[in-house]
Every structure is written in C-alpha cells, then in structure tokens.
Short mmCIF file of C-alpha atoms and ligand atoms in Angstrom, two decimals:
data_model
loop_
_atom_site.label_atom_id
_atom_site.label_comp_id
_atom_site.label_asym_id
_atom_site.label_seq_id
_atom_site.Cartn_x
_atom_site.Cartn_y
_atom_site.Cartn_z
CA MET A 53 -30.43 39.82 17.35
CA ASN A 54 -28.40 36.75 16.49
CA PHE A 55 -30.27 34.35 14.20
CA GLU A 56 -27.90 31.44 14.71
CA GLN A 57 -28.58 28.71 17.25
CA ASN A 58 -26.05 28.88 20.08
CA GLU A 59 -23.74 25.98 20.92
CA ASN A 60 -25.96 24.76 23.74
CA GLN A 61 -28.95 24.69 21.42
CA LEU A 62 -27.08 22.65 18.81
CA MET A 63 -25.91 20.21 21.47
CA ILE A 64 -29.36 19.96 23.04
CA ALA A 65 -31.07 19.50 19.68
CA GLN A 66 -28.81 16.55 18.88
CA MET A 67 -29.26 15.04 22.34
CA VAL A 68 -33.05 15.36 22.18
CA ARG A 69 -33.16 13.93 18.64
CA ASP A 70 -31.13 10.89 19.70
CA PHE A 71 -33.30 10.40 22.78
CA ALA A 72 -36.55 10.83 20.86
CA GLU A 73 -35.56 8.38 18.12
CA LYS A 74 -34.59 5.73 20.67
CA GLU A 75 -37.10 6.21 23.47
CA ILE A 76 -40.14 7.98 22.00
CA ARG A 77 -40.59 7.20 18.30
CA PRO A 78 -40.89 3.41 18.73
CA HIS A 79 -43.71 3.78 21.27
CA PHE A 80 -45.65 6.99 20.69
CA MET A 81 -48.50 5.45 18.72
CA GLU A 82 -48.99 2.79 21.40
CA TRP A 83 -49.18 5.49 24.10
CA ASP A 84 -51.50 7.52 21.89
CA GLU A 85 -53.87 4.58 21.34
CA SER A 86 -54.03 3.62 25.02
CA GLN A 87 -53.76 7.17 26.42
CA GLU A 88 -50.83 6.01 28.52
CA PHE A 89 -48.85 8.73 30.27
CA PRO A 90 -45.32 7.27 30.15
CA VAL A 91 -43.91 8.53 33.46
CA HIS A 92 -40.62 6.67 32.94
CA ILE A 93 -39.82 8.89 29.91
CA PHE A 94 -39.98 11.99 32.09
CA LYS A 95 -37.67 10.44 34.66
CA LYS A 96 -35.15 9.87 31.84
CA LEU A 97 -35.67 13.41 30.55
CA GLY A 98 -34.96 14.55 34.12
CA GLU A 99 -31.63 12.68 34.04
CA LEU A 100 -30.80 14.61 30.85
CA GLY A 101 -31.55 17.92 32.60
CA LEU A 102 -34.63 18.66 30.50
CA MET A 103 -37.18 18.93 33.30
CA GLY A 104 -35.67 22.06 34.80
CA VAL A 105 -34.26 23.66 31.67
CA PHE A 106 -34.18 27.29 32.86
CA ILE A 107 -33.92 26.56 36.58
CA PRO A 108 -30.50 27.67 37.90
CA GLU A 109 -27.99 24.97 38.76
CA GLU A 110 -28.09 25.93 42.46
CA TYR A 111 -31.65 24.52 42.53
CA GLY A 112 -30.75 21.41 40.54
CA GLY A 113 -31.71 22.75 37.11
CA SER A 114 -29.74 23.14 33.88
CA GLY A 115 -29.46 26.92 34.08
CA PHE A 116 -30.21 27.51 30.41
CA SER A 117 -32.13 30.40 28.84
CA TYR A 118 -35.45 30.40 27.01
CA PHE A 119 -33.59 29.87 23.71
CA GLU A 120 -32.49 26.41 24.87
CA TYR A 121 -35.94 25.84 26.33
CA ILE A 122 -37.58 26.45 22.92
CA THR A 123 -35.14 23.99 21.37
CA VAL A 124 -35.98 21.29 23.93
CA VAL A 125 -39.75 21.57 23.53
CA ALA A 126 -39.70 21.94 19.73
CA GLU A 127 -37.31 19.03 19.16
CA ILE A 128 -39.41 16.71 21.33
CA ALA A 129 -42.64 17.87 19.64
CA LYS A 130 -41.18 17.12 16.20
CA VAL A 131 -41.56 13.49 17.23
CA CYS A 132 -44.40 13.52 19.78
CA GLY A 133 -46.56 16.48 20.76
CA SER A 134 -47.80 14.80 23.94
CA ILE A 135 -44.35 14.43 25.43
CA GLY A 136 -43.54 17.99 24.35
CA LEU A 137 -46.68 19.29 26.03
CA SER A 138 -45.93 17.53 29.32
CA VAL A 139 -42.34 18.79 29.31
CA ALA A 140 -43.62 22.32 28.65
CA ALA A 141 -46.28 22.20 31.39
CA HIS A 142 -43.87 20.75 33.93
CA ASN A 143 -41.08 23.25 33.18
CA SER A 144 -42.86 26.52 32.66
CA LEU A 145 -46.04 26.20 34.72
CA CYS A 146 -45.50 24.32 37.98
CA THR A 147 -41.70 24.52 38.19
CA GLY A 148 -41.61 28.02 36.68
CA HIS A 149 -44.24 29.32 39.12
CA ILE A 150 -42.27 28.16 42.16
CA TYR A 151 -39.04 29.49 40.65
CA TYR A 152 -40.34 32.94 39.72
CA HIS A 153 -42.67 33.56 42.65
CA GLY A 154 -41.76 31.12 45.44
CA SER A 155 -39.79 31.93 48.60
CA GLU A 156 -36.18 30.81 48.97
CA GLU A 157 -37.39 28.03 51.25
CA GLN A 158 -40.00 26.84 48.72
CA LYS A 159 -37.43 26.92 45.90
CA LYS A 160 -34.95 24.87 47.92
CA LYS A 161 -37.62 22.38 48.91
CA TYR A 162 -39.31 21.80 45.55
CA LEU A 163 -37.10 22.82 42.63
CA PRO A 164 -34.42 20.10 42.94
CA LYS A 165 -37.14 17.42 43.04
CA LEU A 166 -38.95 18.94 40.04
CA ALA A 167 -35.83 19.65 37.96
CA SER A 168 -34.66 16.06 38.35
CA ALA A 169 -38.18 14.73 37.63
CA GLU A 170 -38.17 12.86 40.92
CA TRP A 171 -41.46 14.72 41.18
CA ILE A 172 -43.77 15.60 38.30
CA GLY A 173 -45.48 18.99 38.52
CA ALA A 174 -49.04 20.13 37.81
CA TRP A 175 -50.55 23.62 37.66
CA GLY A 176 -54.19 24.44 38.32
CA LEU A 177 -55.90 27.60 37.11
CA THR A 178 -58.80 26.47 34.89
CA GLU A 179 -62.14 25.31 36.30
CA THR A 180 -65.18 23.73 34.67
CA GLY A 181 -66.97 27.07 34.36
CA THR A 182 -63.94 29.35 34.03
CA GLY A 183 -61.55 28.70 31.15
CA SER A 184 -60.90 31.96 29.29
CA ASP A 185 -62.41 33.91 32.19
CA ALA A 186 -59.73 32.60 34.52
CA GLY A 187 -60.30 35.33 37.11
CA GLY A 188 -63.84 34.14 37.78
CA MET A 189 -62.72 30.95 39.56
CA ASN A 190 -64.82 29.42 42.34
CA THR A 191 -62.34 27.21 44.20
CA THR A 192 -61.79 28.82 47.59
CA ALA A 193 -58.97 28.89 50.11
CA VAL A 194 -59.80 30.07 53.63
CA LEU A 195 -57.22 30.67 56.35
CA GLU A 196 -58.03 28.71 59.53
CA GLY A 197 -55.30 29.08 62.14
CA ASP A 198 -52.07 27.77 60.64
CA HIS A 199 -53.72 26.18 57.63
CA TRP A 200 -55.37 27.15 54.37
CA VAL A 201 -58.49 25.07 53.70
CA LEU A 202 -59.24 24.53 50.01
CA ASN A 203 -62.60 23.53 48.52
CA GLY A 204 -63.58 23.19 44.88
CA SER A 205 -62.07 21.69 41.74
CA LYS A 206 -59.81 22.45 38.80
CA ASN A 207 -60.13 20.85 35.41
CA PHE A 208 -58.09 20.11 32.28
CA ILE A 209 -55.00 19.87 34.48
CA THR A 210 -51.89 18.38 32.90
CA HIS A 211 -50.52 15.68 35.27
CA GLY A 212 -53.58 16.02 37.50
CA LYS A 213 -53.31 12.38 38.54
CA SER A 214 -49.60 11.55 38.20
CA GLY A 215 -48.33 14.88 39.46
CA ASP A 216 -46.52 14.76 42.80
CA VAL A 217 -47.01 18.44 43.51
CA ALA A 218 -49.36 21.08 42.17
CA VAL A 219 -49.41 24.86 42.14
CA VAL A 220 -53.04 25.89 42.42
CA ILE A 221 -54.71 29.31 42.21
CA ALA A 222 -57.73 29.70 44.48
CA ARG A 223 -60.08 32.43 45.59
CA THR A 224 -59.05 34.15 48.82
CA GLY A 225 -60.99 37.36 48.33
CA GLU A 226 -63.86 38.88 46.44
CA LYS A 227 -64.91 37.44 43.10
CA GLY A 228 -63.95 39.75 40.25
CA ALA A 229 -61.34 41.64 42.29
CA THR A 230 -57.85 41.59 40.79
CA ASN A 231 -56.42 40.78 44.20
CA GLY A 232 -59.08 38.18 45.01
CA THR A 233 -56.97 35.05 44.38
CA SER A 234 -53.77 33.50 45.73
CA ALA A 235 -51.39 30.71 44.68
CA PHE A 236 -50.61 27.62 46.77
CA ILE A 237 -48.35 24.58 46.66
CA ILE A 238 -50.14 21.30 47.34
CA GLU A 239 -48.44 17.94 47.60
CA LYS A 240 -49.96 14.67 46.44
CA GLY A 241 -51.27 12.65 49.37
CA THR A 242 -52.53 15.69 51.29
CA PRO A 243 -55.87 14.62 52.84
CA GLY A 244 -58.78 16.13 50.90
CA PHE A 245 -56.76 16.44 47.68
CA SER A 246 -57.52 13.91 44.94
CA ALA A 247 -57.61 13.46 41.18
CA GLY A 248 -60.94 13.19 39.40
CA LYS A 249 -61.89 12.29 35.85
CA LYS A 250 -59.16 11.73 33.29
CA GLU A 251 -60.13 13.29 29.94
CA ASN A 252 -60.41 11.14 26.81
CA LYS A 253 -58.96 13.49 24.21
CA MET A 254 -58.74 13.95 20.46
CA GLY A 255 -54.97 14.51 20.54
CA MET A 256 -52.09 14.91 22.98
CA ARG A 257 -53.34 11.60 24.30
CA ALA A 258 -50.11 10.55 26.04
CA SER A 259 -50.13 13.76 28.08
CA GLU A 260 -52.37 13.20 31.07
CA THR A 261 -55.23 15.66 31.59
CA CYS A 262 -57.26 15.30 34.79
CA GLU A 263 -59.51 17.05 37.23
CA LEU A 264 -58.17 18.09 40.65
CA ILE A 265 -60.60 17.93 43.58
CA PHE A 266 -60.29 19.74 46.91
CA ASN A 267 -62.52 18.67 49.73
CA ASP A 268 -61.65 20.49 52.95
CA CYS A 269 -58.03 20.09 51.91
CA ARG A 270 -55.82 21.59 54.62
CA ILE A 271 -52.38 22.79 53.65
CA PRO A 272 -49.77 24.50 55.85
CA LYS A 273 -49.92 28.30 55.89
CA GLU A 274 -46.38 28.48 54.49
CA ASN A 275 -47.50 26.82 51.22
CA LEU A 276 -48.87 30.16 50.04
CA ILE A 277 -46.74 31.47 47.14
CA GLY A 278 -45.88 35.14 47.52
CA LEU A 279 -48.54 37.33 49.08
CA VAL A 280 -52.27 36.88 49.58
CA GLY A 281 -54.07 38.39 46.57
CA GLU A 282 -51.24 37.93 44.06
CA GLY A 283 -52.55 34.71 42.50
CA PHE A 284 -54.07 36.09 39.29
CA LYS A 285 -51.17 38.36 38.43
CA GLN A 286 -48.64 35.62 39.16
CA ALA A 287 -50.64 33.28 36.93
CA MET A 288 -50.75 35.83 34.10
CA GLN A 289 -46.98 36.30 34.30
CA ILE A 290 -46.47 32.54 34.27
CA LEU A 291 -48.72 32.28 31.22
CA ASP A 292 -46.67 34.97 29.45
CA GLY A 293 -43.73 32.54 29.65
CA GLY A 294 -45.89 29.44 29.19
CA ARG A 295 -47.22 30.78 25.92
CA ILE A 296 -43.70 30.81 24.52
CA SER A 297 -43.46 27.11 25.30
CA ILE A 298 -46.81 26.38 23.61
CA GLY A 299 -45.44 28.35 20.65
CA ALA A 300 -42.37 26.08 20.73
CA LEU A 301 -44.61 23.03 20.95
CA SER A 302 -46.52 24.31 17.91
CA LEU A 303 -43.28 24.96 16.05
CA GLY A 304 -42.09 21.40 16.69
CA ILE A 305 -45.39 19.90 15.54
CA ALA A 306 -45.37 22.08 12.40
CA LYS A 307 -41.78 21.10 11.62
CA GLY A 308 -42.50 17.41 12.19
CA ALA A 309 -45.52 17.51 9.86
CA TYR A 310 -43.70 19.58 7.24
CA GLU A 311 -40.61 17.35 7.19
CA ALA A 312 -42.76 14.22 6.85
CA ALA A 313 -44.74 15.81 3.98
CA LEU A 314 -41.59 17.07 2.24
CA LYS A 315 -40.02 13.61 2.31
CA TYR A 316 -43.20 11.90 1.16
CA SER A 317 -43.75 14.37 -1.68
CA LYS A 318 -40.36 13.47 -3.12
CA GLU A 319 -41.02 9.72 -2.88
CA ARG A 320 -44.65 9.44 -3.89
CA GLU A 321 -45.14 9.26 -7.64
CA GLN A 322 -48.31 10.01 -9.56
CA PHE A 323 -48.72 10.54 -13.31
CA GLY A 324 -45.14 9.32 -13.72
CA GLN A 325 -43.36 11.80 -11.45
CA PRO A 326 -42.86 12.67 -7.76
CA ILE A 327 -45.81 14.71 -6.54
CA SER A 328 -43.36 17.45 -5.37
CA LYS A 329 -42.93 18.30 -9.08
CA PHE A 330 -46.53 19.47 -9.21
CA GLN A 331 -46.86 23.15 -8.43
CA SER A 332 -49.97 22.50 -6.34
CA ILE A 333 -47.83 20.46 -3.92
CA ALA A 334 -44.63 22.52 -4.23
CA PHE A 335 -46.52 25.71 -3.35
CA LYS A 336 -48.06 24.07 -0.30
CA LEU A 337 -44.52 23.21 0.84
CA ALA A 338 -43.41 26.78 0.17
CA ASP A 339 -46.25 28.17 2.29
CA MET A 340 -45.49 25.72 5.09
CA ALA A 341 -41.76 26.58 5.08
CA THR A 342 -42.47 30.33 5.07
CA GLU A 343 -44.93 30.19 7.95
CA ILE A 344 -42.68 27.92 10.02
CA GLU A 345 -39.75 30.31 9.67
CA ALA A 346 -41.93 33.29 10.58
CA ALA A 347 -43.25 31.43 13.65
CA GLU A 348 -39.72 30.58 14.73
CA LEU A 349 -38.60 34.22 14.46
CA LEU A 350 -41.57 35.41 16.53
CA LEU A 351 -40.73 32.85 19.18
CA TYR A 352 -37.11 33.95 19.35
CA GLN A 353 -38.20 37.55 19.69
CA ALA A 354 -40.40 36.66 22.69
CA ALA A 355 -37.67 34.46 24.19
CA TYR A 356 -35.11 37.25 23.75
CA LEU A 357 -37.32 39.62 25.75
CA LYS A 358 -37.94 36.98 28.39
CA ASN A 359 -34.21 36.23 28.70
CA ASN A 360 -33.59 39.94 29.18
CA LYS A 361 -36.34 40.25 31.80
CA LYS A 362 -38.35 42.62 29.60
CA LYS A 363 -42.14 42.65 29.43
CA MET A 364 -43.29 40.34 26.65
CA THR A 365 -47.02 39.89 27.23
CA LYS A 366 -47.80 41.05 23.67
CA GLU A 367 -44.88 39.27 21.99
CA SER A 368 -45.52 35.91 23.68
CA ALA A 369 -49.22 36.13 22.79
CA ILE A 370 -48.34 36.96 19.16
CA ALA A 371 -45.84 34.09 18.98
CA LYS A 372 -48.26 31.61 20.55
CA TYR A 373 -51.20 32.75 18.42
CA TYR A 374 -49.27 32.64 15.17
CA ALA A 375 -47.26 29.45 15.80
CA SER A 376 -50.30 27.47 16.97
CA GLU A 377 -52.37 28.46 13.93
CA VAL A 378 -49.37 27.59 11.72
CA ALA A 379 -49.16 24.17 13.39
CA VAL A 380 -52.81 23.48 12.55
CA ARG A 381 -52.49 24.75 8.95
CA THR A 382 -49.23 22.86 8.37
CA ALA A 383 -50.51 19.60 9.81
CA ASN A 384 -53.69 19.98 7.74
CA GLU A 385 -51.68 20.46 4.53
CA ALA A 386 -49.37 17.58 5.47
CA VAL A 387 -52.38 15.25 5.72
CA GLN A 388 -53.54 16.59 2.33
CA ILE A 389 -50.15 15.89 0.73
CA PHE A 390 -50.21 12.34 2.08
CA GLY A 391 -53.74 11.94 0.66
CA GLY A 392 -55.51 8.75 1.71
CA TYR A 393 -52.42 7.51 3.53
CA GLY A 394 -52.37 10.68 5.59
CA TYR A 395 -55.78 9.75 6.92
CA THR A 396 -54.50 6.43 8.26
CA LYS A 397 -52.55 5.71 11.41
CA ASP A 398 -49.73 4.15 9.38
CA PHE A 399 -48.20 7.60 8.91
CA PRO A 400 -47.52 10.23 11.58
CA VAL A 401 -49.34 13.17 10.01
CA GLU A 402 -52.81 12.34 11.32
CA LYS A 403 -51.36 12.50 14.84
CA PHE A 404 -49.66 15.83 14.17
CA TYR A 405 -53.05 17.08 12.95
CA ARG A 406 -54.84 15.94 16.14
CA ASP A 407 -52.07 17.16 18.44
CA ALA A 408 -51.75 20.55 16.73
CA LYS A 409 -55.32 21.56 17.53
CA LEU A 410 -54.63 21.68 21.27
CA CYS A 411 -52.06 24.42 20.65
CA THR A 412 -54.75 26.91 19.55
CA ILE A 413 -56.67 26.19 22.79
CA GLY A 414 -54.32 25.41 25.71
CA GLU A 415 -52.74 28.23 27.75
CA GLY A 416 -55.22 30.64 26.21
CA THR A 417 -57.22 30.19 23.00
CA SER A 418 -56.31 32.06 19.83
CA GLU A 419 -59.21 34.37 20.65
CA ILE A 420 -57.72 35.15 24.08
CA GLN A 421 -54.31 35.80 22.47
CA LYS A 422 -56.00 38.30 20.13
CA LEU A 423 -57.67 39.91 23.15
CA VAL A 424 -54.30 40.20 24.93
CA ILE A 425 -52.57 41.54 21.79
CA SER A 426 -55.30 44.08 21.01
CA ARG A 427 -55.42 45.31 24.62
CA GLU A 428 -51.65 45.81 24.55
CA ILE A 429 -51.60 47.71 21.25
CA LEU A 430 -54.62 49.85 22.15
CA LYS A 431 -53.35 50.78 25.64
N1 COS B 160 -48.79 40.24 33.60
C1 COS B 160 -48.98 40.91 34.77
N2 COS B 160 -50.21 41.34 35.16
C2 COS B 160 -51.23 41.12 34.34
C3 COS B 160 -51.09 40.44 33.12
C4 COS B 160 -49.79 40.00 32.75
N3 COS B 160 -49.58 39.35 31.60
N4 COS B 160 -52.30 40.35 32.51
C5 COS B 160 -53.17 40.96 33.31
N5 COS B 160 -52.52 41.41 34.42
C6 COS B 160 -53.10 42.18 35.53
C7 COS B 160 -53.72 43.47 35.01
O1 COS B 160 -52.77 44.51 34.93
C8 COS B 160 -54.79 43.75 36.03
O2 COS B 160 -54.20 44.35 37.17
P1 COS B 160 -54.80 45.72 37.80
O3 COS B 160 -56.23 45.40 38.15
O4 COS B 160 -53.94 45.98 38.99
O5 COS B 160 -54.70 46.75 36.72
C9 COS B 160 -55.22 42.35 36.46
O6 COS B 160 -54.17 41.45 36.11
C10 COS B 160 -56.49 41.90 35.77
O7 COS B 160 -56.25 41.95 34.38
P2 COS B 160 -57.43 42.04 33.31
O8 COS B 160 -58.34 43.15 33.71
O9 COS B 160 -56.81 42.10 31.95
O10 COS B 160 -58.18 40.66 33.57
P3 COS B 160 -59.35 39.96 32.79
O11 COS B 160 -60.21 39.29 33.76
O12 COS B 160 -59.94 40.90 31.80
O13 COS B 160 -58.61 38.75 32.03
C11 COS B 160 -57.38 37.61 30.35
C12 COS B 160 -57.55 38.87 31.24
C13 COS B 160 -58.59 37.32 29.53
C14 COS B 160 -56.21 37.96 29.45
C15 COS B 160 -57.02 36.42 31.27
O14 COS B 160 -58.11 36.02 32.06
C16 COS B 160 -56.53 35.23 30.48
O15 COS B 160 -55.37 35.17 30.10
N6 COS B 160 -57.42 34.24 30.25
C17 COS B 160 -57.01 33.00 29.64
C18 COS B 160 -56.54 32.09 30.70
C19 COS B 160 -55.75 30.98 30.13
O16 COS B 160 -54.85 31.16 29.32
N7 COS B 160 -56.07 29.79 30.58
C20 COS B 160 -55.42 28.63 30.11
C21 COS B 160 -54.76 27.97 31.22
S1 COS B 160 -54.21 26.45 30.57
S2 COS B 160 -52.70 26.05 31.53
#
C-alpha cells in the first residue's frame, strides 16, 4: 500500500482549504448559533465537483476514488464538522445509493443533478423506534397498481427539509424478514411527502436534521431501487461505505482540534514558559498525534478495499469506530489544553468537542460497530 497522498488528493486538499478559509471559516459560528443550513455553500461545493466525488464523469461526477473522497470530507471537517457531515451524507448515502444500486435510467435522471448540487440528497433508514435495530422499521410501502403508497415516518434525517430528493427504505414484506424491506426514490413536492420537526442539536448544528413524513404518499412504480426485498441489504452496503466517510469526518475534526491545541500550546505561557514545554501537555499532544495517524491508516485500509471492490464491512466498521472515538478524545484533550478559554465560544475547540460526539453515534453507534466487527471476526 502506498502511504503517500496522490496528486489529486494534494490538489483537492489545497482547493478545499482555500474554499474553507474563504467561505466557511468566517461564518461557521454564526451558522452554528442559529442552526442555519447554508444551502448556498453546497451549491458552490457542487461547482467544485465535491458533491459527486466518486460518481463517474458520465453521470456528472468527478470520477475520483475513495482516497480523494476521504480527503474532501476530512479537509472540510478540519474547519467545520457540520459542512463535512452534510457533504458526506449527500455523497455516500443518497447519491451513493442511487449510483451503486439504481437502474441506468435512475442514474441518468438523478446523478447529474445530485453531483452538481442542483439537488441536495437525503437518505432515510432510521425511525423513531428503530435506530440501531434498523431492520425493525415500521414505515410501509404497498404496491397499488402503478404506484407504491408509503405511510409512516423517518427521523434524524440529514437534509430532511432542504433535500430535493430522498432515498427511503420502507417495509414491503414481513417484519423481521431479511427481504422484508425495499428502497425507493422520492422527490420533494410529491403529495403526501413532507418534512416534520427539525432537531435542535448539541453539535453539527449547521447540518440540517429533520423528520420525514409519509401520508399516503404515492410514488411511481419505477422509483423502486433494485428489486423488491433488497432494501436492508442495499442499506447495509451503503453504510459500509458511509462509515468510511464518518471516519473521514472524525479524522478531520480530530486534526482540526489537534492543530488548534498544538498552536495554542506553543503560544500560551504559564509559569514563564509555553505550556507545550510541560510534559503533561506535550504527552497529550503525543497521544493525539499517534491516535490520529492510526485512525488515518485504518481509513486508508478501508478505502483501499472499497476502491478495489473488496468486502470491507469489518474494516469500515473498525475505521469508523476507532476514528470517531479518537475525534471525541482529541477534542476533549484540546479543550483541556485551552483550559478556560477552551470552554468559551471564542475558540474553535468547544465546537470540535460538540461536533465530534455525533461521529460515535451517526451511521451506527460505536456499540453497533463493535457488534459488526465481532460478528465478522467470529464468523
Ligand atoms: N453487507 C451486505 N449484507 C449485509 C450486511 C452488509 N454489510 N450486513 C448485514 N447484511 C445482510 C446479512 O447477511 C443478512 O442476510 P441473510 O439473512 O441473507 O443472511 C441480512 O443482511 C440481515 O443481517 P443481520 O442478521 O446481521 O441483521 P440484524 O438485524 O442483526 O442487524 C445490524 C445488523 C445491527 C448490523 C444493522 O441493523 C445495523 O447496521 N444497524 C445500525 C444501523 C445504522 O447504522 N443506522 C444509522 C443510520 S444513520 S444514516
């Protein structure tokens, strides 16, 4: 395995850094305070080719691999986790689901719009009563003539309100049966499809999280993705890839917090010297640096397997589990290094700390990752 970033990654990293400094850094606290989802930023990211990173050029995407995708998400998250999360959800969940499982017709219809960010994508699996137990969902889809009729709701959905199109998994068969669910494409404005409550969150506040409601929502028969009964397995495969992007999000947050703490520790003086000279601080930085590098290597391993179309259920779960816990530990130590100032909103580390926590929960909690990993190694 090559440990050097490829030319595309170096170019993308610089482009994202320039964009983030100009367009995101000056505003992210404002968006965080008001929970504003800055749609215009995603339109600009679409112009840069970052909303369809691994979608082939024939469908309007950038045609990059998962290596470049990790770079995009991590570099954005170094500045703002919320924007990183929305980019990740748009790319790997909604857009990725249509790309990996959609028909040629569906790909041609939706991918160019999603990759350019003309449309923002949402993805609905979770429900109020079924988070970790995703297969137990209650939202139903029933075939009536040429239409599927959906009833129920999905919650904690990224871009639930602002999304122009959603991929939704609903029950089409028996509860508990592996083949009891199917995946559908639903466009905003479809009668019976609406957004519900927007969540007021601890972190990731500029990434919109909403409920989706289906009330006798009729969608054309051809909006089914793949075959009837494939919904759960498709969703699990999408999450295998999605977990790499949450790992990348975690990596970016950890790096952002670490770099801020490193800089501060060299500037802040106590007892007549920079606090970085104290072993208690220097060792914290050493632990942070070690864990960040380990997280990055795990992510590249998972991305390598994904790029080579190899099964990576275990590796993506390991990378996501480890990187997200590292993000929380690193952000926690960064706040500690900043001391009282770290607890204020004048410095970015309190936001890294709040944003990091989502990474151990979203797209499968750390406990679910351990379940997935242990099942794989005990098979
Ligand atoms: N890829 C392909 N197929 C998979 C798969 C994967 N990664 N994981 C599971 N499957 C298949 C299994 O092989 C099984 O198929 P068969 O019945 O044909 O053997 C089927 O799916 C059911 O799998 P399993 O029995 O493992 O399902 P469980 O109900 O026990 O659930 C977990 C498995 C807990 C891993 C799953 O529900 C999960 O990931 N939950 C967390 C959901 C989540 O991350 N939500 C966050 C969404 S935020 S965007």
